[in-house]
Coordinates of C-alpha atoms and ligand atoms in Angstrom, one line a residue:
M1 CA -61.3 158.3 -99.3
A2 CA -59.2 155.6 -97.7
I3 CA -61.0 153.1 -95.4
G4 CA -58.8 154.1 -92.5
T5 CA -59.7 157.8 -92.8
R6 CA -63.4 157.0 -93.1
L7 CA -63.3 154.7 -90.0
L8 CA -61.5 157.4 -88.0
R9 CA -64.1 160.0 -89.0
T10 CA -67.0 157.7 -88.0
F11 CA -65.2 157.0 -84.7
I12 CA -64.8 160.8 -84.0
I13 CA -68.4 161.6 -84.8
C14 CA -69.8 158.7 -82.7
S15 CA -67.6 159.5 -79.6
T16 CA -68.5 163.3 -79.9
F17 CA -72.2 162.3 -80.0
F18 CA -71.8 160.0 -77.0
L19 CA -70.0 162.7 -75.0
L20 CA -72.7 165.2 -75.8
I21 CA -75.4 162.8 -74.6
L22 CA -73.5 162.2 -71.4
F23 CA -73.1 165.9 -70.8
F24 CA -76.6 167.0 -71.4
L25 CA -78.3 164.0 -69.7
P26 CA -81.1 165.7 -67.7
N27 CA -80.1 166.1 -64.1
Q28 CA -83.6 164.7 -63.1
R29 CA -82.4 161.4 -64.3
R30 CA -79.6 161.6 -61.7
G31 CA -82.1 162.4 -58.9
I32 CA -81.4 166.1 -58.4
P33 CA -83.9 168.7 -59.7
Q34 CA -82.5 171.2 -62.2
S35 CA -83.5 174.1 -60.0
L36 CA -81.1 173.0 -57.3
L37 CA -77.9 173.2 -59.2
P38 CA -76.2 176.2 -57.7
Y39 CA -73.4 176.4 -60.3
E40 CA -75.3 175.4 -63.4
G41 CA -73.2 176.4 -66.4
S42 CA -70.4 177.8 -64.3
G43 CA -67.5 175.5 -65.0
Q44 CA -68.7 172.2 -63.5
S45 CA -66.7 169.5 -65.2
L46 CA -67.8 166.0 -66.3
Q47 CA -65.5 164.8 -63.5
H48 CA -67.8 166.5 -61.0
L49 CA -70.9 165.0 -62.6
L50 CA -69.3 161.6 -62.2
H51 CA -69.2 162.2 -58.5
L52 CA -72.9 162.1 -58.3
P53 CA -74.3 159.1 -56.4
S54 CA -76.0 156.4 -58.4
F55 CA -79.6 157.0 -57.4
G56 CA -82.0 154.4 -58.5
A57 CA -79.6 151.4 -58.7
V58 CA -78.4 152.0 -55.1
N59 CA -75.6 149.5 -55.4
Q60 CA -73.3 152.3 -54.6
I61 CA -73.7 154.4 -51.5
P62 CA -74.6 158.0 -52.5
V63 CA -71.6 160.3 -51.6
I64 CA -73.8 162.8 -49.7
G65 CA -76.2 161.6 -47.1
F66 CA -78.4 163.4 -44.6
G67 CA -77.3 163.1 -40.9
T68 CA -80.0 162.8 -38.2
S69 CA -77.9 162.7 -35.0
R70 CA -79.0 164.8 -32.0
A71 CA -81.9 166.2 -34.0
D72 CA -84.9 166.5 -31.8
K73 CA -88.0 164.6 -32.8
S74 CA -90.1 167.6 -34.0
A75 CA -87.2 169.0 -36.1
T76 CA -86.3 165.6 -37.5
R77 CA -89.4 164.9 -39.5
R78 CA -89.4 168.3 -41.1
A79 CA -85.6 168.2 -41.9
V80 CA -85.6 164.7 -43.4
L81 CA -88.6 165.6 -45.5
A82 CA -86.9 168.7 -46.7
A83 CA -83.7 166.8 -47.5
L84 CA -85.6 164.2 -49.5
R85 CA -87.4 166.9 -51.4
A86 CA -84.1 168.7 -52.1
G87 CA -82.7 165.6 -53.7
Y88 CA -80.8 163.7 -50.9
R89 CA -81.2 159.9 -51.4
H90 CA -79.2 158.7 -48.4
I91 CA -80.3 159.0 -44.8
D92 CA -78.0 158.2 -41.9
A93 CA -80.0 157.2 -38.8
A94 CA -79.4 155.3 -35.6
A95 CA -81.5 153.8 -32.8
A96 CA -79.5 155.8 -30.3
Y97 CA -80.6 159.1 -31.8
G98 CA -84.2 158.3 -30.5
N99 CA -85.8 159.7 -33.6
E100 CA -86.1 156.8 -36.1
K101 CA -89.9 156.8 -36.0
E102 CA -89.8 160.5 -37.2
V103 CA -87.2 159.6 -39.9
G104 CA -89.6 156.8 -41.0
N105 CA -92.6 159.2 -41.1
A106 CA -90.6 161.6 -43.2
I107 CA -89.6 158.9 -45.7
A108 CA -93.2 157.7 -46.0
A109 CA -94.4 161.3 -46.4
S110 CA -91.9 162.1 -49.1
S111 CA -93.4 159.5 -51.6
V112 CA -89.8 158.8 -52.8
P113 CA -89.9 155.0 -53.6
R114 CA -88.0 153.1 -51.0
P115 CA -85.6 151.4 -53.5
E116 CA -84.3 154.9 -54.4
I117 CA -83.2 155.7 -50.8
W118 CA -80.1 154.4 -49.1
I119 CA -80.9 154.0 -45.4
T120 CA -78.2 153.4 -42.8
S121 CA -78.9 152.7 -39.1
K122 CA -76.8 151.6 -36.2
L123 CA -76.8 149.0 -33.4
W124 CA -76.6 150.6 -30.0
N125 CA -74.1 149.6 -27.3
T126 CA -76.7 147.9 -25.0
E127 CA -77.6 145.5 -27.8
H128 CA -74.3 143.8 -28.5
A129 CA -75.1 140.4 -27.0
P130 CA -75.7 138.1 -30.0
D131 CA -79.2 137.3 -29.0
R132 CA -80.1 141.0 -28.8
V133 CA -78.8 141.9 -32.3
R134 CA -81.8 140.7 -34.4
P135 CA -84.5 142.1 -32.1
A136 CA -82.6 145.5 -32.3
I137 CA -82.6 145.7 -36.1
E138 CA -86.2 144.5 -36.1
K139 CA -87.2 147.5 -33.9
T140 CA -85.2 149.8 -36.1
L141 CA -86.9 148.4 -39.3
K142 CA -90.3 148.9 -37.7
D143 CA -89.6 152.5 -36.7
L144 CA -88.1 153.4 -40.1
G145 CA -91.1 151.7 -41.9
T146 CA -89.0 149.4 -44.0
D147 CA -88.2 145.7 -44.2
Q148 CA -84.6 145.9 -45.1
L149 CA -81.8 148.4 -44.4
D150 CA -79.0 149.2 -46.9
L151 CA -76.4 149.4 -44.2
Y152 CA -76.3 148.5 -40.5
L153 CA -73.3 149.6 -38.4
M154 CA -72.0 148.7 -35.0
H155 CA -72.2 152.1 -33.5
W156 CA -69.2 151.8 -31.1
P157 CA -66.7 149.0 -30.4
I158 CA -68.0 149.1 -26.8
A159 CA -70.7 146.9 -25.2
F160 CA -72.8 148.2 -22.3
T161 CA -74.6 145.8 -20.1
P162 CA -78.2 145.6 -21.2
S163 CA -79.3 146.8 -17.8
N164 CA -78.3 150.3 -18.9
S165 CA -81.4 152.0 -20.0
F166 CA -81.2 152.7 -23.7
F167 CA -80.9 156.5 -23.5
S168 CA -79.5 156.7 -20.0
T169 CA -77.2 159.7 -19.4
S170 CA -75.5 158.3 -16.3
T171 CA -72.2 156.5 -16.6
P172 CA -72.9 153.2 -18.3
S173 CA -71.7 149.9 -16.9
I174 CA -69.4 148.3 -19.5
N175 CA -69.6 144.6 -20.4
T176 CA -65.9 143.9 -20.4
S177 CA -66.3 140.3 -21.4
A178 CA -68.3 141.1 -24.6
S179 CA -66.5 140.4 -27.9
I180 CA -66.8 142.6 -30.9
L181 CA -66.4 139.5 -33.0
E182 CA -69.4 137.7 -31.5
T183 CA -71.5 140.8 -32.2
W184 CA -70.1 141.0 -35.7
R185 CA -71.1 137.3 -36.3
A186 CA -74.6 138.1 -35.2
M187 CA -74.6 141.0 -37.6
E188 CA -73.4 138.8 -40.4
D189 CA -76.5 136.7 -39.8
L190 CA -78.6 139.8 -40.5
V191 CA -77.2 139.9 -44.0
R192 CA -78.0 136.2 -44.5
A193 CA -81.5 136.9 -43.3
N194 CA -81.9 139.8 -45.7
L195 CA -82.6 142.3 -43.0
T196 CA -79.8 144.5 -44.2
R197 CA -77.9 144.5 -47.5
F198 CA -74.5 145.5 -45.9
I199 CA -72.9 145.7 -42.5
G200 CA -70.2 147.9 -41.2
V201 CA -68.8 149.7 -38.1
S202 CA -68.4 153.1 -36.6
N203 CA -65.8 154.7 -34.3
F204 CA -63.4 151.8 -34.4
A205 CA -59.7 152.2 -33.7
K206 CA -57.2 150.7 -36.2
H207 CA -56.4 147.7 -34.1
E208 CA -60.1 146.9 -33.7
M209 CA -60.5 147.1 -37.5
E210 CA -57.5 144.7 -37.9
T211 CA -59.0 142.2 -35.5
L212 CA -62.3 142.4 -37.3
L213 CA -60.8 142.0 -40.8
Q214 CA -58.8 139.0 -39.8
N215 CA -61.9 137.2 -38.5
A216 CA -64.9 138.5 -40.5
E217 CA -66.7 136.2 -42.9
I218 CA -68.5 139.2 -44.3
R219 CA -66.2 142.1 -44.6
P220 CA -67.3 145.6 -43.4
F221 CA -68.8 147.6 -46.2
A222 CA -68.2 150.9 -44.5
H223 CA -66.6 152.6 -41.5
E224 CA -68.2 155.8 -40.3
F225 CA -66.1 158.1 -38.1
E226 CA -65.5 161.7 -37.3
I227 CA -63.7 163.5 -40.1
H228 CA -63.4 167.2 -41.0
P229 CA -60.5 169.6 -41.8
Y230 CA -59.6 169.9 -38.1
L231 CA -59.4 166.1 -37.8
S232 CA -58.5 165.0 -41.3
Q233 CA -57.0 161.6 -40.4
K234 CA -55.4 161.3 -43.7
D235 CA -53.5 158.0 -43.0
F236 CA -56.5 156.3 -41.4
V237 CA -58.9 157.4 -44.2
G238 CA -56.3 156.0 -46.7
W239 CA -55.8 152.8 -44.8
N240 CA -59.6 152.1 -44.7
Q241 CA -59.9 152.9 -48.4
Q242 CA -57.0 150.5 -49.2
Q243 CA -58.9 147.8 -47.4
K244 CA -61.8 148.6 -49.8
I245 CA -63.9 149.9 -47.0
N246 CA -66.1 152.9 -47.7
V247 CA -65.3 155.8 -45.4
I248 CA -68.3 157.8 -44.1
A249 CA -67.3 161.1 -42.5
Y250 CA -69.6 162.2 -39.7
S251 CA -69.6 165.8 -38.5
P252 CA -68.0 166.9 -41.8
L253 CA -68.5 170.5 -40.7
G254 CA -66.5 170.0 -37.5
N255 CA -67.2 172.3 -34.7
M256 CA -70.1 174.0 -36.4
N257 CA -72.2 171.6 -34.4
P258 CA -73.0 173.5 -31.1
A259 CA -73.1 170.2 -29.2
Y260 CA -69.3 170.2 -29.5
D261 CA -67.4 172.1 -26.9
S262 CA -64.4 173.9 -28.6
P263 CA -64.5 177.4 -27.3
D264 CA -60.9 178.2 -28.2
V265 CA -61.1 177.0 -31.8
T266 CA -62.3 179.2 -34.6
P267 CA -65.6 177.8 -35.9
L268 CA -64.6 175.9 -39.1
L269 CA -66.7 178.0 -41.5
K270 CA -65.2 181.2 -40.1
E271 CA -61.7 180.0 -40.7
Q272 CA -60.1 182.6 -43.0
R273 CA -58.5 180.2 -45.4
I274 CA -61.8 178.5 -46.0
I275 CA -63.5 181.8 -46.5
D276 CA -60.8 182.8 -49.0
R277 CA -61.2 179.6 -51.0
A278 CA -65.0 180.0 -51.0
A279 CA -64.6 183.5 -52.5
I280 CA -62.3 182.2 -55.2
R281 CA -64.6 179.3 -56.1
E282 CA -67.8 181.4 -55.8
A283 CA -69.1 178.9 -53.3
T284 CA -70.0 179.0 -49.6
A285 CA -67.6 178.0 -46.9
A286 CA -69.7 174.9 -46.1
Q287 CA -69.6 173.9 -49.8
I288 CA -65.8 174.2 -49.8
V289 CA -65.4 172.0 -46.7
L290 CA -67.9 169.4 -48.0
S291 CA -66.4 169.4 -51.5
W292 CA -62.9 168.8 -49.9
A293 CA -64.3 165.7 -48.2
I294 CA -65.9 164.4 -51.4
R295 CA -62.7 164.9 -53.4
R296 CA -60.8 162.8 -50.8
G297 CA -63.2 160.0 -51.7
T298 CA -65.1 160.1 -48.4
I299 CA -68.9 159.9 -48.1
I300 CA -70.4 162.8 -46.1
I301 CA -73.5 163.0 -43.9
P302 CA -73.9 166.7 -42.9
K303 CA -77.0 167.4 -40.7
S304 CA -79.0 170.6 -40.7
T305 CA -82.4 171.6 -39.5
H306 CA -82.5 174.6 -41.8
E307 CA -83.9 174.1 -45.3
H308 CA -81.6 176.6 -47.0
R309 CA -78.5 174.9 -45.5
I310 CA -79.8 171.5 -46.4
R311 CA -79.9 172.7 -50.1
E312 CA -76.7 174.6 -49.7
N313 CA -74.8 171.5 -48.5
L314 CA -76.0 169.5 -51.5
G315 CA -74.4 172.1 -53.7
A316 CA -71.0 170.7 -52.6
L317 CA -71.4 168.2 -55.4
Y318 CA -71.0 170.9 -57.9
T319 CA -68.3 173.0 -56.2
S320 CA -65.1 172.8 -58.2
M321 CA -61.8 172.5 -56.4
S322 CA -58.2 172.6 -57.5
G323 CA -55.3 170.6 -56.1
Q324 CA -54.2 173.8 -54.4
D325 CA -57.5 174.3 -52.7
L326 CA -57.2 170.8 -51.3
T327 CA -53.7 171.3 -50.0
V328 CA -54.7 174.6 -48.3
I329 CA -57.5 172.8 -46.5
D330 CA -55.3 169.8 -45.6
L331 CA -53.1 172.2 -43.7
L332 CA -55.9 173.1 -41.3
D333 CA -55.6 169.7 -39.5
K334 CA -55.3 170.2 -35.7
K335 CA -56.0 166.6 -34.7
L336 CA -59.0 168.0 -32.9
R337 CA -61.3 165.2 -31.9
L338 CA -64.7 166.6 -31.0
N339 CA -66.7 163.5 -30.3
N340 CA -65.0 161.2 -27.7
P341 CA -67.3 159.9 -25.0
G342 CA -64.5 157.6 -23.8
K343 CA -63.9 159.6 -20.6
E344 CA -67.6 159.7 -19.8
W345 CA -67.8 155.9 -20.3
G346 CA -64.6 155.1 -18.6
V347 CA -63.0 153.4 -21.6
E348 CA -60.2 154.2 -24.0
L349 CA -61.5 154.9 -27.6
F350 CA -59.5 155.7 -30.7
S351 CA -56.3 154.6 -28.9
D352 CA -54.1 154.4 -32.0
L353 CA -55.7 157.3 -33.9
D354 CA -55.2 161.1 -34.0
G355 CA -56.8 163.1 -31.2
A356 CA -57.1 160.2 -28.8
T357 CA -57.3 160.9 -25.1
K358 CA -55.9 158.4 -22.7
K359 CA -58.0 156.8 -20.0
E360 CA -57.2 158.4 -16.6
Ligands
A2P1 P1 -78.3 173.7 -38.1 O1 -79.1 172.5 -37.8 O2 -78.7 174.8 -37.2 O3 -78.2 174.1 -39.5 P2 -73.4 167.4 -37.7 O4 -72.1 167.5 -37.0 O5 -74.3 166.5 -36.9 O6 -73.3 167.1 -39.1 O7 -74.1 168.8 -37.5 C1 -73.7 169.9 -38.4 C2 -74.0 171.2 -37.6 O8 -73.6 172.2 -38.5 C3 -75.4 171.4 -37.2 O9 -75.4 171.9 -35.9 C4 -75.9 172.4 -38.3 O10 -76.8 173.4 -37.6 C5 -74.7 173.1 -38.8 N1 -74.7 173.3 -40.2 C6 -75.1 172.4 -41.2 N2 -75.0 173.0 -42.4 C7 -74.5 174.2 -42.2 C8 -74.2 175.2 -43.1 N3 -74.3 175.1 -44.4 N4 -73.7 176.4 -42.6 C9 -73.6 176.6 -41.3 N5 -73.9 175.6 -40.4 C10 -74.4 174.4 -40.8

């Protein structure tokens, strides 16, 4: 046999063997128990398996995280523990949610080694003054029971005067002379002090991002903002991604969160076009919506206090979607912004983005 033919045959055998190993690599190695795969053997492609977060190494942010906003203290511990047991390895917390101690308790109770979990938290608006930034993260670290975060975000581009009590519900007094850049510089020092591996922002308008990018010594690793099919923000998502900033979508299930007041809008998971896609894909409506978000390259942090939904949402990793599915969901965009406290705070937020409301 000619040497060329023999070489070709060896190459084909080796690459087939390699592909087989990749395909049958036990899912436990990837951090998700076998029993949780809702569509095991039903057409999931290698492409989908590659969407799995890199548990263990944690150099890459896992594409699905567990949200903890507005979850009351007693529900938080239970839900975070259920999420970790179900296979989530990314927890999205914030000092302003008032439940970081419960999140920390759940992480400790889960026995999942700390290096295997990606933990994000956020600096609240009362703590923007540069000399308050380090004490703020130190409190968060203590509450979460860790000595380093993976990601620390500036929660809003707005500084309150520190005299506002942390969880006050009354109209805050805004510190108009505060500078986002000064706060960012203090956050850069947190990376240098090894208190967090990465820093980023949340709820920024485009012009605020541009100012930050022009001046930052450490570029933002991620930008977390509201994204779902009713507020898809295609251009802004793409713009952040072009800047090599990871986009984290909060409230990826849109108005399913009862905290959002949208009485005239169909609950997202009752939207007929989503239900139709779910039937075609043999998935649930939530899995379709979350899978759409993953396929756009965004990281999602759905919250639920119900164990069956916590597991259901994780199944979005294995929901297959066609280009047509994605297009149909893209068409649902209503530029419906559900979380805009600008009016309440007397400031203009998201001024150059979809669904902005002007200051009166
Ligand atoms: P619940 O906790 O009762 O499950 P967020 O916007 O913070 O991510 O919250 C998502 C909201 O959507 C929560 O109110 C949660 O309610 C609800 N939810 C989460 N997962 C599902 C699901 N799979 N099906 C229906 N509702 C869900």
